[in-house]
PDB file of C-alpha atoms in Angstrom:
ATOM      1  CA  MET A   1     -13.562  16.088  -5.154  1.00 66.00           C
ATOM      2  CA  ALA A   2     -10.393  14.478  -4.037  1.00 87.00           C
ATOM      3  CA  ARG A   3      -6.896  16.015  -4.945  1.00 94.00           C
ATOM      4  CA  ILE A   4      -4.544  13.361  -6.245  1.00 96.00           C
ATOM      5  CA  PHE A   5      -0.711  13.547  -5.999  1.00 94.00           C
ATOM      6  CA  ILE A   6       1.294  11.205  -8.244  1.00 96.00           C
ATOM      7  CA  SER A   7       4.520  10.154  -6.813  1.00 95.00           C
ATOM      8  CA  TYR A   8       6.919   8.227  -9.284  1.00 95.00           C
ATOM      9  CA  ARG A   9      10.470   7.892 -10.485  1.00 94.00           C
ATOM     10  CA  ARG A  10      11.237   9.338 -13.869  1.00 90.00           C
ATOM     11  CA  GLN A  11      13.864   6.670 -14.316  1.00 93.00           C
ATOM     12  CA  ASP A  12      11.452   3.874 -13.759  1.00 93.00           C
ATOM     13  CA  SER A  13       8.062   4.218 -15.425  1.00 90.00           C
ATOM     14  CA  PRO A  14       7.724   7.625 -17.024  1.00 91.00           C
ATOM     15  CA  ALA A  15       5.683   6.584 -20.056  1.00 92.00           C
ATOM     16  CA  THR A  16       3.098   4.593 -17.921  1.00 95.00           C
ATOM     17  CA  THR A  17       2.925   7.339 -15.465  1.00 95.00           C
ATOM     18  CA  GLY A  18       2.191   9.824 -18.149  1.00 95.00           C
ATOM     19  CA  ARG A  19      -0.621   7.726 -19.547  1.00 96.00           C
ATOM     20  CA  ILE A  20      -2.109   7.272 -15.928  1.00 97.00           C
ATOM     21  CA  TYR A  21      -1.849  11.063 -15.450  1.00 96.00           C
ATOM     22  CA  ASP A  22      -3.670  11.766 -18.672  1.00 96.00           C
ATOM     23  CA  GLN A  23      -6.494   9.326 -17.852  1.00 97.00           C
ATOM     24  CA  LEU A  24      -6.854  10.813 -14.284  1.00 97.00           C
ATOM     25  CA  GLU A  25      -6.747  14.386 -15.712  1.00 96.00           C
ATOM     26  CA  ALA A  26      -9.589  13.475 -18.100  1.00 97.00           C
ATOM     27  CA  ALA A  27     -11.612  11.882 -15.348  1.00 96.00           C
ATOM     28  CA  PHE A  28     -11.088  14.389 -12.500  1.00 96.00           C
ATOM     29  CA  GLY A  29      -9.747  17.638 -14.168  1.00 95.00           C
ATOM     30  CA  SER A  30      -6.244  19.062 -14.318  1.00 89.00           C
ATOM     31  CA  ASP A  31      -6.722  21.099 -11.115  1.00 91.00           C
ATOM     32  CA  LYS A  32      -7.290  17.812  -9.217  1.00 95.00           C
ATOM     33  CA  VAL A  33      -4.251  15.916 -10.276  1.00 95.00           C
ATOM     34  CA  PHE A  34      -0.648  16.897  -9.489  1.00 87.00           C
ATOM     35  CA  ARG A  35       2.480  15.520 -11.342  1.00 85.00           C
ATOM     36  CA  ASP A  36       5.728  17.349 -10.964  1.00 74.00           C
ATOM     37  CA  ILE A  37       6.755  17.506 -14.591  1.00 68.00           C
ATOM     38  CA  ASP A  38       3.396  19.183 -15.535  1.00 61.00           C
ATOM     39  CA  ASP A  39       2.604  21.234 -12.585  1.00 59.00           C
ATOM     40  CA  ILE A  40       5.752  23.066 -11.480  1.00 65.00           C
ATOM     41  CA  SER A  41       6.513  26.286 -13.276  1.00 72.00           C
ATOM     42  CA  ALA A  42      10.045  27.258 -14.477  1.00 76.00           C
ATOM     43  CA  GLY A  43      11.903  29.004 -11.647  1.00 83.00           C
ATOM     44  CA  GLN A  44       9.613  27.813  -8.941  1.00 76.00           C
ATOM     45  CA  ASP A  45      11.133  26.132  -5.898  1.00 76.00           C
ATOM     46  CA  PHE A  46      10.198  22.538  -6.556  1.00 72.00           C
ATOM     47  CA  ARG A  47      10.925  21.456  -3.082  1.00 74.00           C
ATOM     48  CA  ALA A  48       8.352  23.829  -1.654  1.00 78.00           C
ATOM     49  CA  LYS A  49       5.824  23.092  -4.353  1.00 75.00           C
ATOM     50  CA  ILE A  50       6.091  19.321  -3.865  1.00 78.00           C
ATOM     51  CA  ALA A  51       5.652  19.596  -0.124  1.00 80.00           C
ATOM     52  CA  GLN A  52       2.740  22.000  -0.512  1.00 82.00           C
ATOM     53  CA  GLU A  53       0.907  19.603  -3.057  1.00 80.00           C
ATOM     54  CA  VAL A  54       1.497  16.520  -0.937  1.00 85.00           C
ATOM     55  CA  ASP A  55       0.017  18.249   1.985  1.00 88.00           C
ATOM     56  CA  LYS A  56      -3.026  19.462   0.016  1.00 90.00           C
ATOM     57  CA  SER A  57      -3.700  16.095  -1.603  1.00 94.00           C
ATOM     58  CA  ASP A  58      -6.239  13.546  -0.376  1.00 95.00           C
ATOM     59  CA  ILE A  59      -4.873  10.632  -2.254  1.00 97.00           C
ATOM     60  CA  LEU A  60      -1.152   9.882  -2.913  1.00 97.00           C
ATOM     61  CA  LEU A  61      -0.638   7.431  -5.807  1.00 98.00           C
ATOM     62  CA  VAL A  62       2.805   5.788  -5.526  1.00 98.00           C
ATOM     63  CA  ILE A  63       3.673   4.537  -9.055  1.00 98.00           C
ATOM     64  CA  ILE A  64       5.981   1.512  -8.488  1.00 98.00           C
ATOM     65  CA  GLY A  65       7.654   0.216 -11.680  1.00 97.00           C
ATOM     66  CA  PRO A  66      10.027  -2.719 -12.006  1.00 95.00           C
ATOM     67  CA  LYS A  67      13.157  -0.638 -10.889  1.00 95.00           C
ATOM     68  CA  TRP A  68      11.439   1.724  -8.423  1.00 97.00           C
ATOM     69  CA  GLU A  69      13.158   0.380  -5.228  1.00 94.00           C
ATOM     70  CA  SER A  70      16.658  -0.215  -6.839  1.00 95.00           C
ATOM     71  CA  ILE A  71      17.437   3.009  -8.644  1.00 96.00           C
ATOM     72  CA  THR A  72      20.698   4.476  -7.599  1.00 96.00           C
ATOM     73  CA  ASP A  73      22.208   8.052  -7.632  1.00 94.00           C
ATOM     74  CA  SER A  74      25.405   9.102  -9.456  1.00 94.00           C
ATOM     75  CA  ASN A  75      27.393   7.491  -6.552  1.00 95.00           C
ATOM     76  CA  GLY A  76      25.828   4.074  -6.989  1.00 95.00           C
ATOM     77  CA  ASP A  77      23.780   4.528  -3.676  1.00 96.00           C
ATOM     78  CA  ARG A  78      20.214   3.492  -3.754  1.00 97.00           C
ATOM     79  CA  ARG A  79      18.124   6.579  -3.788  1.00 96.00           C
ATOM     80  CA  LEU A  80      15.449   5.283  -1.313  1.00 96.00           C
ATOM     81  CA  ASP A  81      18.186   4.998   1.274  1.00 96.00           C
ATOM     82  CA  ASN A  82      18.711   8.746   1.076  1.00 94.00           C
ATOM     83  CA  PRO A  83      16.614  10.627   3.679  1.00 91.00           C
ATOM     84  CA  ASN A  84      16.386  13.511   1.246  1.00 88.00           C
ATOM     85  CA  ASP A  85      15.183  11.567  -1.780  1.00 91.00           C
ATOM     86  CA  PHE A  86      12.020  13.235  -3.022  1.00 90.00           C
ATOM     87  CA  VAL A  87      10.119   9.938  -3.703  1.00 94.00           C
ATOM     88  CA  ARG A  88      10.995   8.847  -0.162  1.00 94.00           C
ATOM     89  CA  LEU A  89       9.831  12.193   1.267  1.00 90.00           C
ATOM     90  CA  GLU A  90       6.620  12.130  -0.612  1.00 92.00           C
ATOM     91  CA  VAL A  91       5.740   8.561   0.473  1.00 95.00           C
ATOM     92  CA  GLU A  92       6.803   9.283   4.207  1.00 93.00           C
ATOM     93  CA  GLU A  93       4.606  12.404   4.242  1.00 90.00           C
ATOM     94  CA  GLY A  94       1.625  10.533   2.877  1.00 93.00           C
ATOM     95  CA  LEU A  95       1.967   7.611   5.224  1.00 95.00           C
ATOM     96  CA  LYS A  96       2.277   9.716   8.436  1.00 90.00           C
ATOM     97  CA  ASN A  97      -0.977  11.523   7.705  1.00 90.00           C
ATOM     98  CA  PRO A  98      -3.926   9.247   8.790  1.00 90.00           C
ATOM     99  CA  LYS A  99      -6.320  11.201   6.688  1.00 90.00           C
ATOM    100  CA  LYS A 100      -4.419  10.683   3.437  1.00 93.00           C
ATOM    101  CA  ILE A 101      -5.147   7.590   1.222  1.00 96.00           C
ATOM    102  CA  VAL A 102      -1.914   6.149  -0.070  1.00 97.00           C
ATOM    103  CA  ILE A 103      -2.362   3.773  -2.965  1.00 98.00           C
ATOM    104  CA  PRO A 104       0.612   1.747  -4.426  1.00 98.00           C
ATOM    105  CA  VAL A 105       0.160   1.480  -8.124  1.00 98.00           C
ATOM    106  CA  LEU A 106       2.114  -1.474  -9.531  1.00 98.00           C
ATOM    107  CA  ALA A 107       3.091  -0.497 -13.043  1.00 96.00           C
ATOM    108  CA  GLU A 108       4.477  -2.660 -15.887  1.00 92.00           C
ATOM    109  CA  ASN A 109       4.085  -5.944 -13.970  1.00 92.00           C
ATOM    110  CA  ALA A 110       6.166  -4.695 -10.996  1.00 96.00           C
ATOM    111  CA  SER A 111       5.739  -6.353  -7.609  1.00 96.00           C
ATOM    112  CA  MET A 112       5.324  -4.809  -4.263  1.00 96.00           C
ATOM    113  CA  PRO A 113       8.598  -4.368  -2.479  1.00 96.00           C
ATOM    114  CA  SER A 114       9.052  -6.352   0.704  1.00 96.00           C
ATOM    115  CA  PRO A 115       9.023  -4.466   3.909  1.00 97.00           C
ATOM    116  CA  GLU A 116      12.736  -5.356   4.523  1.00 97.00           C
ATOM    117  CA  ALA A 117      13.610  -3.698   1.170  1.00 96.00           C
ATOM    118  CA  LEU A 118      12.399  -0.274   2.305  1.00 97.00           C
ATOM    119  CA  PRO A 119      13.614   2.181   4.890  1.00 97.00           C
ATOM    120  CA  LYS A 120      11.707   1.697   8.185  1.00 97.00           C
ATOM    121  CA  SER A 121       9.773   4.966   7.667  1.00 96.00           C
ATOM    122  CA  MET A 122       8.278   3.573   4.334  1.00 97.00           C
ATOM    123  CA  ARG A 123       7.480  -0.048   5.380  1.00 97.00           C
ATOM    124  CA  GLU A 124       3.794   0.766   5.955  1.00 97.00           C
ATOM    125  CA  LEU A 125       3.538   1.113   2.139  1.00 97.00           C
ATOM    126  CA  CYS A 126       3.782  -2.638   1.872  1.00 97.00           C
ATOM    127  CA  TYR A 127       0.628  -3.089   3.757  1.00 96.00           C
ATOM    128  CA  ARG A 128      -1.536  -0.897   1.526  1.00 96.00           C
ATOM    129  CA  ASN A 129      -3.684  -2.594  -0.967  1.00 95.00           C
ATOM    130  CA  ALA A 130      -2.193  -2.071  -4.387  1.00 97.00           C
ATOM    131  CA  VAL A 131      -3.718  -1.545  -7.839  1.00 97.00           C
ATOM    132  CA  ASN A 132      -2.064  -3.055 -10.829  1.00 96.00           C
ATOM    133  CA  VAL A 133      -1.766  -1.043 -14.076  1.00 97.00           C
ATOM    134  CA  ARG A 134      -0.394  -3.229 -16.888  1.00 95.00           C
ATOM    135  CA  GLN A 135       0.583  -2.626 -20.396  1.00 92.00           C
ATOM    136  CA  ASP A 136      -1.918  -2.768 -23.295  1.00 90.00           C
ATOM    137  CA  PRO A 137      -4.381  -4.494 -23.703  1.00 94.00           C
ATOM    138  CA  ASP A 138      -5.013  -4.227 -20.092  1.00 94.00           C
ATOM    139  CA  PHE A 139      -4.062  -0.658 -19.472  1.00 96.00           C
ATOM    140  CA  HIS A 140      -7.445   0.998 -19.919  1.00 96.00           C
ATOM    141  CA  PRO A 141      -9.467  -1.446 -17.853  1.00 97.00           C
ATOM    142  CA  ASP A 142      -6.806  -1.321 -15.166  1.00 97.00           C
ATOM    143  CA  VAL A 143      -6.783   2.551 -14.991  1.00 97.00           C
ATOM    144  CA  GLN A 144     -10.624   2.539 -15.048  1.00 97.00           C
ATOM    145  CA  LYS A 145     -10.508   0.265 -12.015  1.00 96.00           C
ATOM    146  CA  LEU A 146      -8.137   2.825 -10.394  1.00 97.00           C
ATOM    147  CA  ILE A 147     -10.449   5.705 -11.339  1.00 96.00           C
ATOM    148  CA  ASN A 148     -13.393   3.857  -9.794  1.00 94.00           C
ATOM    149  CA  GLN A 149     -11.544   3.110  -6.590  1.00 92.00           C
ATOM    150  CA  ILE A 150     -10.583   6.816  -6.220  1.00 93.00           C
ATOM    151  CA  ARG A 151     -14.233   7.831  -6.786  1.00 90.00           C
TER     152      ARG A 151
END
């Protein structure tokens, strides 16, 4: 059974990501789905744990909400432009491994970013076929489609 890593921005689509996680956990089991907020223990080095889990995963789901590419840090700089941004690192790691399946998940009616809007190391993401996960009443059928694709 495939191991799934969920990459997302807490400032972008936390509620939708939580619902997706719950559905994936019910379908595949909690030991097969990783989301940082649920699976990193207090006091654990989250950098090492995230790197380990991305490496162990077979599928990387990149949850892209409406603000995913434009979220900024406390200095007003776009986070994706920071080479140490965790979402960027997760996506880059997934894309450079040809055995890993990287699936963009467009949440809350988000659009796929254009290649020019992303750092060069992430542009390959734009050419991966995405799955849409919309709000209710479409949420459950959309997530079921995602689950079927993973299976």
